[in-house]
Protein backbone atom coordinates (compact mmCIF):
# COMPACT_ATOMS: atom_id res chain seq x y z
CA UNK A 1 0.00 0.00 0.00
CA UNK A 2 1.28 3.44 -0.91
CA UNK A 3 1.44 6.13 1.78
CA UNK A 4 0.35 9.65 0.95
CA UNK A 5 0.70 12.37 3.58
CA UNK A 6 -2.45 14.37 4.16
CA UNK A 7 -1.03 17.81 4.93
CA UNK A 8 0.30 21.04 3.45
CA UNK A 9 2.92 21.32 6.21
CA UNK A 10 6.17 21.23 4.27
CA UNK A 11 8.40 20.48 7.30
CA UNK A 12 6.27 17.49 8.26
CA UNK A 13 6.34 16.22 4.67
CA UNK A 14 10.14 16.63 4.50
CA UNK A 15 10.64 14.69 7.73
CA UNK A 16 8.59 11.70 6.55
CA UNK A 17 10.02 11.92 3.04
CA UNK A 18 13.54 11.55 4.44
CA UNK A 19 12.35 8.28 6.02
CA UNK A 20 11.04 7.01 2.68
CA UNK A 21 7.45 7.08 3.95
CA UNK A 22 6.03 9.46 1.35
CA UNK A 23 4.70 8.10 -1.93
CA UNK A 24 2.63 11.23 -2.48
CA UNK A 25 0.81 14.08 -0.77
CA UNK A 26 -2.82 15.17 -0.53
CA UNK A 27 -4.06 18.61 0.35
CA UNK A 28 -7.49 20.20 0.48
CA UNK A 29 -8.74 23.76 1.10
CA UNK A 30 -8.97 23.12 4.86
CA UNK A 31 -5.34 21.93 5.00
CA UNK A 32 -4.23 24.94 2.94
CA UNK A 33 -6.09 27.20 5.38
CA UNK A 34 -4.36 25.46 8.30
CA UNK A 35 -0.94 25.94 6.70
CA UNK A 36 -1.50 29.66 6.17
CA UNK A 37 0.16 29.28 2.74
CA UNK A 38 -0.84 30.36 -0.74
CA UNK A 39 -2.10 27.24 -2.55
CA UNK A 40 -0.01 27.74 -5.68
CA UNK A 41 3.23 28.40 -3.79
CA UNK A 42 2.69 25.59 -1.31
CA UNK A 43 1.79 23.10 -4.04
CA UNK A 44 4.87 24.03 -6.07
CA UNK A 45 7.13 23.62 -3.05
CA UNK A 46 5.65 20.24 -2.18
CA UNK A 47 5.87 19.07 -5.81
CA UNK A 48 9.57 19.98 -5.87
CA UNK A 49 10.20 18.05 -2.67
CA UNK A 50 8.23 14.88 -3.35
CA UNK A 51 8.58 12.60 -6.36
CA UNK A 52 5.06 11.17 -6.26
CA UNK A 53 1.69 12.77 -7.00
CA UNK A 54 0.62 15.84 -5.05
CA UNK A 55 -3.13 16.42 -4.93
CA UNK A 56 -4.22 20.06 -5.15
CA UNK A 57 -7.94 20.70 -4.93
CA UNK A 58 -10.09 23.00 -7.04
CA UNK A 59 -12.39 25.35 -5.17
CA UNK A 60 -15.02 26.19 -7.82
CA UNK A 61 -18.21 24.15 -7.92
CA UNK A 62 -19.39 25.10 -11.42
CA UNK A 63 -17.99 23.27 -14.43
CA UNK A 64 -16.41 26.15 -16.39
CA UNK A 65 -14.52 27.65 -13.48
CA UNK A 66 -13.58 24.23 -12.10
CA UNK A 67 -12.05 23.24 -15.43
CA UNK A 68 -10.07 26.50 -15.56
CA UNK A 69 -8.79 25.93 -12.05
CA UNK A 70 -7.93 22.30 -12.76
CA UNK A 71 -6.03 23.22 -15.90
CA UNK A 72 -4.15 25.92 -14.02
CA UNK A 73 -3.24 23.62 -11.12
CA UNK A 74 -1.97 21.07 -13.64
CA UNK A 75 0.61 23.59 -14.92
CA UNK A 76 2.31 23.89 -11.51
CA UNK A 77 4.42 20.74 -11.91
CA UNK A 78 4.32 17.40 -13.75
CA UNK A 79 3.46 15.56 -10.53
CA UNK A 80 0.39 17.61 -9.68
CA UNK A 81 -2.77 15.56 -9.34
CA UNK A 82 -5.90 17.68 -9.65
CA UNK A 83 -8.50 16.98 -6.98
CA UNK A 84 -12.15 17.48 -7.89
CA UNK A 85 -15.33 16.87 -5.89
CA UNK A 86 -17.65 13.97 -6.58
CA UNK A 87 -20.30 15.97 -8.44
CA UNK A 88 -21.36 15.83 -12.10
CA UNK A 89 -19.28 18.96 -12.73
CA UNK A 90 -16.32 17.30 -11.00
CA UNK A 91 -16.69 14.14 -13.07
CA UNK A 92 -16.89 16.16 -16.30
CA UNK A 93 -13.68 17.94 -15.36
CA UNK A 94 -12.16 14.60 -14.39
CA UNK A 95 -12.90 13.13 -17.82
CA UNK A 96 -11.42 16.10 -19.70
CA UNK A 97 -8.29 16.33 -17.57
CA UNK A 98 -7.57 12.61 -17.62
CA UNK A 99 -8.12 12.52 -21.40
CA UNK A 100 -5.43 15.22 -21.57
CA UNK A 101 -3.02 13.18 -19.49
CA UNK A 102 -3.47 14.90 -16.11
CA UNK A 103 -3.84 12.77 -12.99
CA UNK A 104 -7.15 13.32 -11.18
CA UNK A 105 -8.18 12.49 -7.64
CA UNK A 106 -11.96 12.44 -7.17
CA UNK A 107 -12.67 13.38 -3.58
CA UNK A 108 -15.55 13.36 -1.08
CA UNK A 109 -16.61 9.82 -1.97
CA UNK A 110 -19.10 8.28 0.44
CA UNK A 111 -20.72 5.50 -1.58
CA UNK A 112 -19.80 2.61 -3.87
CA UNK A 113 -22.00 4.06 -6.63
CA UNK A 114 -20.06 7.32 -6.50
CA UNK A 115 -16.81 5.34 -6.79
CA UNK A 116 -18.22 3.47 -9.80
CA UNK A 117 -19.02 6.78 -11.53
CA UNK A 118 -15.55 8.15 -10.81
CA UNK A 119 -13.94 5.06 -12.34
CA UNK A 120 -16.13 5.41 -15.44
CA UNK A 121 -14.96 9.05 -15.70
CA UNK A 122 -11.36 7.80 -15.75
CA UNK A 123 -10.26 8.98 -12.30
CA UNK A 124 -6.69 8.12 -11.35
CA UNK A 125 -7.70 7.98 -7.68
CA UNK A 126 -10.98 7.73 -5.81
CA UNK A 127 -10.95 9.08 -2.26
CA UNK A 128 -13.47 7.40 0.05
CA UNK A 129 -13.59 9.28 3.37
CA UNK A 130 -13.30 6.69 6.14
CA UNK A 131 -13.23 8.89 9.24
CA UNK A 132 -16.21 11.02 8.25
CA UNK A 133 -18.31 7.87 7.74
CA UNK A 134 -17.14 6.47 11.08
CA UNK A 135 -18.22 9.79 12.64
CA UNK A 136 -21.77 8.91 11.52
CA UNK A 137 -21.55 5.36 12.91
CA UNK A 138 -21.14 3.92 9.41
CA UNK A 139 -18.17 1.61 9.00
CA UNK A 140 -15.93 3.36 6.49
CA UNK A 141 -13.99 0.15 5.86
CA UNK A 142 -17.10 -1.52 4.44
CA UNK A 143 -17.01 1.12 1.72
CA UNK A 144 -13.37 0.38 0.93
CA UNK A 145 -14.23 -3.32 0.70
CA UNK A 146 -17.20 -2.67 -1.62
CA UNK A 147 -15.17 -0.45 -3.93
CA UNK A 148 -12.33 -3.01 -4.00
CA UNK A 149 -14.80 -5.71 -5.04
CA UNK A 150 -16.44 -3.57 -7.72
CA UNK A 151 -13.18 -2.34 -9.21
CA UNK A 152 -11.75 -5.87 -9.25
CA UNK A 153 -14.94 -7.30 -10.79
CA UNK A 154 -14.52 -5.09 -13.83
CA UNK A 155 -10.78 -4.39 -13.90
CA UNK A 156 -11.11 -0.65 -13.30
CA UNK A 157 -7.66 0.89 -12.99
CA UNK A 158 -8.75 3.74 -10.70
CA UNK A 159 -6.77 3.45 -7.49
CA UNK A 160 -8.54 3.38 -4.14
CA UNK A 161 -7.09 6.14 -1.97
CA UNK A 162 -8.40 5.68 1.56
CA UNK A 163 -8.82 9.20 2.97
CA UNK A 164 -10.02 10.85 6.16
CA UNK A 165 -7.80 8.44 8.04
CA UNK A 166 -7.86 9.19 11.75
CA UNK A 167 -5.91 6.38 13.44
CA UNK A 168 -3.16 3.83 13.04
CA UNK A 169 -5.88 1.14 13.03
CA UNK A 170 -7.43 2.81 10.00
CA UNK A 171 -4.09 2.38 8.21
CA UNK A 172 -3.96 -1.34 9.05
CA UNK A 173 -7.60 -1.89 8.08
CA UNK A 174 -7.18 0.00 4.79
CA UNK A 175 -4.21 -2.23 3.99
CA UNK A 176 -6.19 -5.37 4.88
CA UNK A 177 -9.06 -4.24 2.64
CA UNK A 178 -6.68 -3.82 -0.27
CA UNK A 179 -6.72 -0.03 -0.60
CA UNK A 180 -4.05 0.96 -3.13
CA UNK A 181 -3.14 4.07 -1.16
CA UNK A 182 -3.92 5.55 2.23
CA UNK A 183 -3.50 9.22 2.94
CA UNK A 184 -2.98 10.10 6.57
CA UNK A 185 -1.93 13.09 8.66
CA UNK A 186 1.74 12.95 9.73
CA UNK A 187 0.75 12.29 13.35
CA UNK A 188 -1.11 9.10 12.36
CA UNK A 189 1.85 7.78 10.35
CA UNK A 190 4.15 8.54 13.32
CA UNK A 191 1.84 6.59 15.64
CA UNK A 192 2.04 3.45 13.51
CA UNK A 193 5.38 2.56 15.05
CA UNK A 194 4.16 2.53 18.63
CA UNK A 195 3.92 -0.70 20.60
CA UNK A 196 4.47 -0.94 24.36
CA UNK A 197 6.27 -4.29 24.04
CA UNK A 198 8.79 -2.72 21.65
CA UNK A 199 9.46 0.03 24.17
CA UNK A 200 9.68 -2.35 27.16
CA UNK A 201 11.86 -4.79 25.25
CA UNK A 202 14.25 -2.07 24.17
CA UNK A 203 14.48 -0.65 27.70
CA UNK A 204 15.50 -4.12 28.92
CA UNK A 205 18.07 -4.61 26.14
CA UNK A 206 19.61 -1.21 26.86
CA UNK A 207 19.84 -2.06 30.56
CA UNK A 208 21.38 -5.50 29.90
CA UNK A 209 23.81 -4.13 27.32
CA UNK A 210 25.04 -1.66 29.86
CA UNK A 211 25.42 -4.36 32.53
CA UNK A 212 27.25 -6.64 30.07
CA UNK A 213 29.54 -3.79 29.04
CA UNK A 214 28.76 -4.44 25.36
CA UNK A 215 30.63 -2.09 23.05
CA UNK A 216 30.33 -2.59 19.31
CA UNK A 217 32.38 0.27 17.85
C1 LIG B 1 -7.74 13.92 1.71
O1 LIG B 1 -7.66 13.79 0.53
C2 LIG B 1 -8.96 14.35 2.40
O2 LIG B 1 -9.31 15.64 2.01
C3 LIG B 1 -8.76 14.26 3.87
O3 LIG B 1 -8.21 12.99 4.17
C4 LIG B 1 -10.00 14.53 4.69
O4 LIG B 1 -9.75 14.23 6.03
P1 LIG B 1 -10.68 14.72 7.22
O5 LIG B 1 -12.00 14.05 7.11
O6 LIG B 1 -9.95 14.33 8.46
O7 LIG B 1 -10.81 16.22 7.08
PDB file of C-alpha atoms and ligand atoms in Angstrom:
ATOM      1  CA  UNK A   1       0.000   0.000   0.000  1.00  0.00           C
ATOM      2  CA  UNK A   2       1.282   3.442  -0.910  1.00  0.00           C
ATOM      3  CA  UNK A   3       1.441   6.134   1.778  1.00  0.00           C
ATOM      4  CA  UNK A   4       0.348   9.650   0.947  1.00  0.00           C
ATOM      5  CA  UNK A   5       0.703  12.371   3.575  1.00  0.00           C
ATOM      6  CA  UNK A   6      -2.447  14.373   4.161  1.00  0.00           C
ATOM      7  CA  UNK A   7      -1.025  17.812   4.926  1.00  0.00           C
ATOM      8  CA  UNK A   8       0.299  21.045   3.446  1.00  0.00           C
ATOM      9  CA  UNK A   9       2.918  21.318   6.207  1.00  0.00           C
ATOM     10  CA  UNK A  10       6.175  21.232   4.268  1.00  0.00           C
ATOM     11  CA  UNK A  11       8.397  20.481   7.299  1.00  0.00           C
ATOM     12  CA  UNK A  12       6.270  17.492   8.262  1.00  0.00           C
ATOM     13  CA  UNK A  13       6.344  16.225   4.667  1.00  0.00           C
ATOM     14  CA  UNK A  14      10.136  16.635   4.502  1.00  0.00           C
ATOM     15  CA  UNK A  15      10.639  14.691   7.733  1.00  0.00           C
ATOM     16  CA  UNK A  16       8.588  11.704   6.549  1.00  0.00           C
ATOM     17  CA  UNK A  17      10.021  11.924   3.043  1.00  0.00           C
ATOM     18  CA  UNK A  18      13.539  11.545   4.444  1.00  0.00           C
ATOM     19  CA  UNK A  19      12.351   8.276   6.020  1.00  0.00           C
ATOM     20  CA  UNK A  20      11.041   7.005   2.681  1.00  0.00           C
ATOM     21  CA  UNK A  21       7.449   7.081   3.950  1.00  0.00           C
ATOM     22  CA  UNK A  22       6.031   9.458   1.350  1.00  0.00           C
ATOM     23  CA  UNK A  23       4.703   8.102  -1.928  1.00  0.00           C
ATOM     24  CA  UNK A  24       2.626  11.230  -2.485  1.00  0.00           C
ATOM     25  CA  UNK A  25       0.811  14.082  -0.766  1.00  0.00           C
ATOM     26  CA  UNK A  26      -2.823  15.166  -0.534  1.00  0.00           C
ATOM     27  CA  UNK A  27      -4.058  18.613   0.351  1.00  0.00           C
ATOM     28  CA  UNK A  28      -7.494  20.199   0.476  1.00  0.00           C
ATOM     29  CA  UNK A  29      -8.739  23.756   1.101  1.00  0.00           C
ATOM     30  CA  UNK A  30      -8.971  23.116   4.859  1.00  0.00           C
ATOM     31  CA  UNK A  31      -5.344  21.931   4.997  1.00  0.00           C
ATOM     32  CA  UNK A  32      -4.226  24.944   2.939  1.00  0.00           C
ATOM     33  CA  UNK A  33      -6.091  27.196   5.384  1.00  0.00           C
ATOM     34  CA  UNK A  34      -4.362  25.461   8.300  1.00  0.00           C
ATOM     35  CA  UNK A  35      -0.937  25.938   6.696  1.00  0.00           C
ATOM     36  CA  UNK A  36      -1.497  29.660   6.174  1.00  0.00           C
ATOM     37  CA  UNK A  37       0.155  29.276   2.744  1.00  0.00           C
ATOM     38  CA  UNK A  38      -0.837  30.359  -0.740  1.00  0.00           C
ATOM     39  CA  UNK A  39      -2.099  27.244  -2.547  1.00  0.00           C
ATOM     40  CA  UNK A  40      -0.010  27.742  -5.683  1.00  0.00           C
ATOM     41  CA  UNK A  41       3.234  28.404  -3.790  1.00  0.00           C
ATOM     42  CA  UNK A  42       2.689  25.588  -1.305  1.00  0.00           C
ATOM     43  CA  UNK A  43       1.787  23.098  -4.045  1.00  0.00           C
ATOM     44  CA  UNK A  44       4.874  24.028  -6.074  1.00  0.00           C
ATOM     45  CA  UNK A  45       7.126  23.621  -3.048  1.00  0.00           C
ATOM     46  CA  UNK A  46       5.646  20.238  -2.180  1.00  0.00           C
ATOM     47  CA  UNK A  47       5.868  19.068  -5.810  1.00  0.00           C
ATOM     48  CA  UNK A  48       9.568  19.980  -5.873  1.00  0.00           C
ATOM     49  CA  UNK A  49      10.201  18.046  -2.671  1.00  0.00           C
ATOM     50  CA  UNK A  50       8.230  14.882  -3.346  1.00  0.00           C
ATOM     51  CA  UNK A  51       8.576  12.595  -6.358  1.00  0.00           C
ATOM     52  CA  UNK A  52       5.057  11.169  -6.255  1.00  0.00           C
ATOM     53  CA  UNK A  53       1.687  12.765  -7.005  1.00  0.00           C
ATOM     54  CA  UNK A  54       0.624  15.842  -5.051  1.00  0.00           C
ATOM     55  CA  UNK A  55      -3.130  16.421  -4.931  1.00  0.00           C
ATOM     56  CA  UNK A  56      -4.216  20.056  -5.150  1.00  0.00           C
ATOM     57  CA  UNK A  57      -7.938  20.701  -4.932  1.00  0.00           C
ATOM     58  CA  UNK A  58     -10.089  22.999  -7.045  1.00  0.00           C
ATOM     59  CA  UNK A  59     -12.392  25.353  -5.170  1.00  0.00           C
ATOM     60  CA  UNK A  60     -15.021  26.189  -7.817  1.00  0.00           C
ATOM     61  CA  UNK A  61     -18.206  24.145  -7.922  1.00  0.00           C
ATOM     62  CA  UNK A  62     -19.394  25.101 -11.418  1.00  0.00           C
ATOM     63  CA  UNK A  63     -17.988  23.267 -14.432  1.00  0.00           C
ATOM     64  CA  UNK A  64     -16.406  26.150 -16.389  1.00  0.00           C
ATOM     65  CA  UNK A  65     -14.516  27.653 -13.481  1.00  0.00           C
ATOM     66  CA  UNK A  66     -13.578  24.234 -12.105  1.00  0.00           C
ATOM     67  CA  UNK A  67     -12.051  23.244 -15.426  1.00  0.00           C
ATOM     68  CA  UNK A  68     -10.069  26.496 -15.565  1.00  0.00           C
ATOM     69  CA  UNK A  69      -8.792  25.927 -12.045  1.00  0.00           C
ATOM     70  CA  UNK A  70      -7.933  22.298 -12.758  1.00  0.00           C
ATOM     71  CA  UNK A  71      -6.026  23.222 -15.902  1.00  0.00           C
ATOM     72  CA  UNK A  72      -4.152  25.924 -14.018  1.00  0.00           C
ATOM     73  CA  UNK A  73      -3.243  23.624 -11.118  1.00  0.00           C
ATOM     74  CA  UNK A  74      -1.974  21.070 -13.638  1.00  0.00           C
ATOM     75  CA  UNK A  75       0.613  23.592 -14.920  1.00  0.00           C
ATOM     76  CA  UNK A  76       2.314  23.888 -11.511  1.00  0.00           C
ATOM     77  CA  UNK A  77       4.422  20.736 -11.909  1.00  0.00           C
ATOM     78  CA  UNK A  78       4.323  17.402 -13.751  1.00  0.00           C
ATOM     79  CA  UNK A  79       3.461  15.559 -10.533  1.00  0.00           C
ATOM     80  CA  UNK A  80       0.387  17.606  -9.683  1.00  0.00           C
ATOM     81  CA  UNK A  81      -2.771  15.563  -9.343  1.00  0.00           C
ATOM     82  CA  UNK A  82      -5.903  17.680  -9.651  1.00  0.00           C
ATOM     83  CA  UNK A  83      -8.496  16.985  -6.983  1.00  0.00           C
ATOM     84  CA  UNK A  84     -12.151  17.478  -7.892  1.00  0.00           C
ATOM     85  CA  UNK A  85     -15.329  16.866  -5.887  1.00  0.00           C
ATOM     86  CA  UNK A  86     -17.650  13.970  -6.576  1.00  0.00           C
ATOM     87  CA  UNK A  87     -20.299  15.968  -8.440  1.00  0.00           C
ATOM     88  CA  UNK A  88     -21.357  15.830 -12.104  1.00  0.00           C
ATOM     89  CA  UNK A  89     -19.275  18.964 -12.732  1.00  0.00           C
ATOM     90  CA  UNK A  90     -16.318  17.296 -10.996  1.00  0.00           C
ATOM     91  CA  UNK A  91     -16.695  14.143 -13.074  1.00  0.00           C
ATOM     92  CA  UNK A  92     -16.890  16.157 -16.305  1.00  0.00           C
ATOM     93  CA  UNK A  93     -13.685  17.944 -15.363  1.00  0.00           C
ATOM     94  CA  UNK A  94     -12.155  14.598 -14.394  1.00  0.00           C
ATOM     95  CA  UNK A  95     -12.903  13.129 -17.818  1.00  0.00           C
ATOM     96  CA  UNK A  96     -11.420  16.100 -19.699  1.00  0.00           C
ATOM     97  CA  UNK A  97      -8.289  16.334 -17.574  1.00  0.00           C
ATOM     98  CA  UNK A  98      -7.574  12.606 -17.624  1.00  0.00           C
ATOM     99  CA  UNK A  99      -8.121  12.517 -21.404  1.00  0.00           C
ATOM    100  CA  UNK A 100      -5.433  15.220 -21.573  1.00  0.00           C
ATOM    101  CA  UNK A 101      -3.021  13.181 -19.489  1.00  0.00           C
ATOM    102  CA  UNK A 102      -3.472  14.896 -16.112  1.00  0.00           C
ATOM    103  CA  UNK A 103      -3.843  12.765 -12.994  1.00  0.00           C
ATOM    104  CA  UNK A 104      -7.145  13.324 -11.185  1.00  0.00           C
ATOM    105  CA  UNK A 105      -8.177  12.492  -7.636  1.00  0.00           C
ATOM    106  CA  UNK A 106     -11.958  12.437  -7.166  1.00  0.00           C
ATOM    107  CA  UNK A 107     -12.665  13.379  -3.578  1.00  0.00           C
ATOM    108  CA  UNK A 108     -15.546  13.356  -1.085  1.00  0.00           C
ATOM    109  CA  UNK A 109     -16.612   9.817  -1.966  1.00  0.00           C
ATOM    110  CA  UNK A 110     -19.104   8.284   0.442  1.00  0.00           C
ATOM    111  CA  UNK A 111     -20.723   5.499  -1.580  1.00  0.00           C
ATOM    112  CA  UNK A 112     -19.797   2.613  -3.868  1.00  0.00           C
ATOM    113  CA  UNK A 113     -21.999   4.057  -6.630  1.00  0.00           C
ATOM    114  CA  UNK A 114     -20.056   7.319  -6.502  1.00  0.00           C
ATOM    115  CA  UNK A 115     -16.813   5.343  -6.794  1.00  0.00           C
ATOM    116  CA  UNK A 116     -18.215   3.470  -9.796  1.00  0.00           C
ATOM    117  CA  UNK A 117     -19.020   6.779 -11.532  1.00  0.00           C
ATOM    118  CA  UNK A 118     -15.549   8.150 -10.810  1.00  0.00           C
ATOM    119  CA  UNK A 119     -13.938   5.057 -12.339  1.00  0.00           C
ATOM    120  CA  UNK A 120     -16.129   5.408 -15.438  1.00  0.00           C
ATOM    121  CA  UNK A 121     -14.964   9.054 -15.699  1.00  0.00           C
ATOM    122  CA  UNK A 122     -11.365   7.795 -15.747  1.00  0.00           C
ATOM    123  CA  UNK A 123     -10.259   8.984 -12.300  1.00  0.00           C
ATOM    124  CA  UNK A 124      -6.694   8.116 -11.355  1.00  0.00           C
ATOM    125  CA  UNK A 125      -7.704   7.978  -7.676  1.00  0.00           C
ATOM    126  CA  UNK A 126     -10.978   7.730  -5.813  1.00  0.00           C
ATOM    127  CA  UNK A 127     -10.947   9.083  -2.257  1.00  0.00           C
ATOM    128  CA  UNK A 128     -13.475   7.400   0.051  1.00  0.00           C
ATOM    129  CA  UNK A 129     -13.592   9.281   3.374  1.00  0.00           C
ATOM    130  CA  UNK A 130     -13.302   6.688   6.139  1.00  0.00           C
ATOM    131  CA  UNK A 131     -13.234   8.895   9.237  1.00  0.00           C
ATOM    132  CA  UNK A 132     -16.207  11.015   8.248  1.00  0.00           C
ATOM    133  CA  UNK A 133     -18.314   7.866   7.743  1.00  0.00           C
ATOM    134  CA  UNK A 134     -17.144   6.473  11.080  1.00  0.00           C
ATOM    135  CA  UNK A 135     -18.221   9.792  12.641  1.00  0.00           C
ATOM    136  CA  UNK A 136     -21.771   8.906  11.524  1.00  0.00           C
ATOM    137  CA  UNK A 137     -21.548   5.362  12.910  1.00  0.00           C
ATOM    138  CA  UNK A 138     -21.142   3.922   9.411  1.00  0.00           C
ATOM    139  CA  UNK A 139     -18.166   1.606   9.001  1.00  0.00           C
ATOM    140  CA  UNK A 140     -15.927   3.356   6.487  1.00  0.00           C
ATOM    141  CA  UNK A 141     -13.991   0.152   5.864  1.00  0.00           C
ATOM    142  CA  UNK A 142     -17.095  -1.523   4.441  1.00  0.00           C
ATOM    143  CA  UNK A 143     -17.008   1.115   1.722  1.00  0.00           C
ATOM    144  CA  UNK A 144     -13.371   0.376   0.926  1.00  0.00           C
ATOM    145  CA  UNK A 145     -14.226  -3.317   0.695  1.00  0.00           C
ATOM    146  CA  UNK A 146     -17.201  -2.670  -1.617  1.00  0.00           C
ATOM    147  CA  UNK A 147     -15.170  -0.453  -3.930  1.00  0.00           C
ATOM    148  CA  UNK A 148     -12.331  -3.007  -3.995  1.00  0.00           C
ATOM    149  CA  UNK A 149     -14.801  -5.714  -5.041  1.00  0.00           C
ATOM    150  CA  UNK A 150     -16.442  -3.575  -7.722  1.00  0.00           C
ATOM    151  CA  UNK A 151     -13.176  -2.337  -9.213  1.00  0.00           C
ATOM    152  CA  UNK A 152     -11.748  -5.869  -9.246  1.00  0.00           C
ATOM    153  CA  UNK A 153     -14.941  -7.296 -10.794  1.00  0.00           C
ATOM    154  CA  UNK A 154     -14.523  -5.086 -13.832  1.00  0.00           C
ATOM    155  CA  UNK A 155     -10.784  -4.392 -13.902  1.00  0.00           C
ATOM    156  CA  UNK A 156     -11.107  -0.647 -13.297  1.00  0.00           C
ATOM    157  CA  UNK A 157      -7.664   0.894 -12.986  1.00  0.00           C
ATOM    158  CA  UNK A 158      -8.754   3.740 -10.704  1.00  0.00           C
ATOM    159  CA  UNK A 159      -6.766   3.448  -7.489  1.00  0.00           C
ATOM    160  CA  UNK A 160      -8.536   3.382  -4.135  1.00  0.00           C
ATOM    161  CA  UNK A 161      -7.090   6.140  -1.967  1.00  0.00           C
ATOM    162  CA  UNK A 162      -8.403   5.676   1.558  1.00  0.00           C
ATOM    163  CA  UNK A 163      -8.818   9.202   2.971  1.00  0.00           C
ATOM    164  CA  UNK A 164     -10.022  10.853   6.155  1.00  0.00           C
ATOM    165  CA  UNK A 165      -7.800   8.442   8.043  1.00  0.00           C
ATOM    166  CA  UNK A 166      -7.860   9.186  11.750  1.00  0.00           C
ATOM    167  CA  UNK A 167      -5.910   6.385  13.444  1.00  0.00           C
ATOM    168  CA  UNK A 168      -3.158   3.825  13.038  1.00  0.00           C
ATOM    169  CA  UNK A 169      -5.877   1.142  13.034  1.00  0.00           C
ATOM    170  CA  UNK A 170      -7.435   2.812  10.003  1.00  0.00           C
ATOM    171  CA  UNK A 171      -4.088   2.377   8.209  1.00  0.00           C
ATOM    172  CA  UNK A 172      -3.962  -1.338   9.047  1.00  0.00           C
ATOM    173  CA  UNK A 173      -7.596  -1.887   8.082  1.00  0.00           C
ATOM    174  CA  UNK A 174      -7.180   0.001   4.794  1.00  0.00           C
ATOM    175  CA  UNK A 175      -4.207  -2.234   3.988  1.00  0.00           C
ATOM    176  CA  UNK A 176      -6.191  -5.372   4.882  1.00  0.00           C
ATOM    177  CA  UNK A 177      -9.058  -4.238   2.640  1.00  0.00           C
ATOM    178  CA  UNK A 178      -6.678  -3.824  -0.266  1.00  0.00           C
ATOM    179  CA  UNK A 179      -6.718  -0.026  -0.605  1.00  0.00           C
ATOM    180  CA  UNK A 180      -4.047   0.960  -3.131  1.00  0.00           C
ATOM    181  CA  UNK A 181      -3.142   4.073  -1.158  1.00  0.00           C
ATOM    182  CA  UNK A 182      -3.924   5.549   2.233  1.00  0.00           C
ATOM    183  CA  UNK A 183      -3.500   9.221   2.936  1.00  0.00           C
ATOM    184  CA  UNK A 184      -2.977  10.103   6.569  1.00  0.00           C
ATOM    185  CA  UNK A 185      -1.934  13.088   8.664  1.00  0.00           C
ATOM    186  CA  UNK A 186       1.739  12.946   9.727  1.00  0.00           C
ATOM    187  CA  UNK A 187       0.745  12.285  13.355  1.00  0.00           C
ATOM    188  CA  UNK A 188      -1.107   9.102  12.363  1.00  0.00           C
ATOM    189  CA  UNK A 189       1.849   7.780  10.349  1.00  0.00           C
ATOM    190  CA  UNK A 190       4.145   8.540  13.321  1.00  0.00           C
ATOM    191  CA  UNK A 191       1.838   6.588  15.641  1.00  0.00           C
ATOM    192  CA  UNK A 192       2.036   3.450  13.505  1.00  0.00           C
ATOM    193  CA  UNK A 193       5.385   2.555  15.047  1.00  0.00           C
ATOM    194  CA  UNK A 194       4.162   2.528  18.630  1.00  0.00           C
ATOM    195  CA  UNK A 195       3.919  -0.703  20.603  1.00  0.00           C
ATOM    196  CA  UNK A 196       4.474  -0.941  24.363  1.00  0.00           C
ATOM    197  CA  UNK A 197       6.268  -4.295  24.037  1.00  0.00           C
ATOM    198  CA  UNK A 198       8.789  -2.723  21.653  1.00  0.00           C
ATOM    199  CA  UNK A 199       9.464   0.031  24.173  1.00  0.00           C
ATOM    200  CA  UNK A 200       9.681  -2.346  27.155  1.00  0.00           C
ATOM    201  CA  UNK A 201      11.864  -4.789  25.247  1.00  0.00           C
ATOM    202  CA  UNK A 202      14.248  -2.070  24.173  1.00  0.00           C
ATOM    203  CA  UNK A 203      14.481  -0.654  27.702  1.00  0.00           C
ATOM    204  CA  UNK A 204      15.502  -4.118  28.918  1.00  0.00           C
ATOM    205  CA  UNK A 205      18.072  -4.611  26.137  1.00  0.00           C
ATOM    206  CA  UNK A 206      19.614  -1.211  26.855  1.00  0.00           C
ATOM    207  CA  UNK A 207      19.841  -2.061  30.555  1.00  0.00           C
ATOM    208  CA  UNK A 208      21.375  -5.500  29.899  1.00  0.00           C
ATOM    209  CA  UNK A 209      23.813  -4.133  27.318  1.00  0.00           C
ATOM    210  CA  UNK A 210      25.044  -1.657  29.862  1.00  0.00           C
ATOM    211  CA  UNK A 211      25.422  -4.359  32.529  1.00  0.00           C
ATOM    212  CA  UNK A 212      27.253  -6.639  30.071  1.00  0.00           C
ATOM    213  CA  UNK A 213      29.545  -3.791  29.044  1.00  0.00           C
ATOM    214  CA  UNK A 214      28.762  -4.444  25.360  1.00  0.00           C
ATOM    215  CA  UNK A 215      30.630  -2.086  23.052  1.00  0.00           C
ATOM    216  CA  UNK A 216      30.328  -2.587  19.307  1.00  0.00           C
ATOM    217  CA  UNK A 217      32.383   0.271  17.851  1.00  0.00           C
TER     218      UNK A 217
HETATM  219  C1  LIG B   1      -7.737  13.917   1.708  1.00  0.00           C
HETATM  220  O1  LIG B   1      -7.659  13.793   0.530  1.00  0.00           O
HETATM  221  C2  LIG B   1      -8.961  14.355   2.403  1.00  0.00           C
HETATM  222  O2  LIG B   1      -9.310  15.635   2.006  1.00  0.00           O
HETATM  223  C3  LIG B   1      -8.763  14.262   3.875  1.00  0.00           C
HETATM  224  O3  LIG B   1      -8.212  12.995   4.173  1.00  0.00           O
HETATM  225  C4  LIG B   1     -10.002  14.532   4.694  1.00  0.00           C
HETATM  226  O4  LIG B   1      -9.746  14.231   6.030  1.00  0.00           O
HETATM  227  P1  LIG B   1     -10.681  14.723   7.224  1.00  0.00           P
HETATM  228  O5  LIG B   1     -12.004  14.050   7.112  1.00  0.00           O
HETATM  229  O6  LIG B   1      -9.954  14.326   8.462  1.00  0.00           O
HETATM  230  O7  LIG B   1     -10.811  16.216   7.081  1.00  0.00           O
END
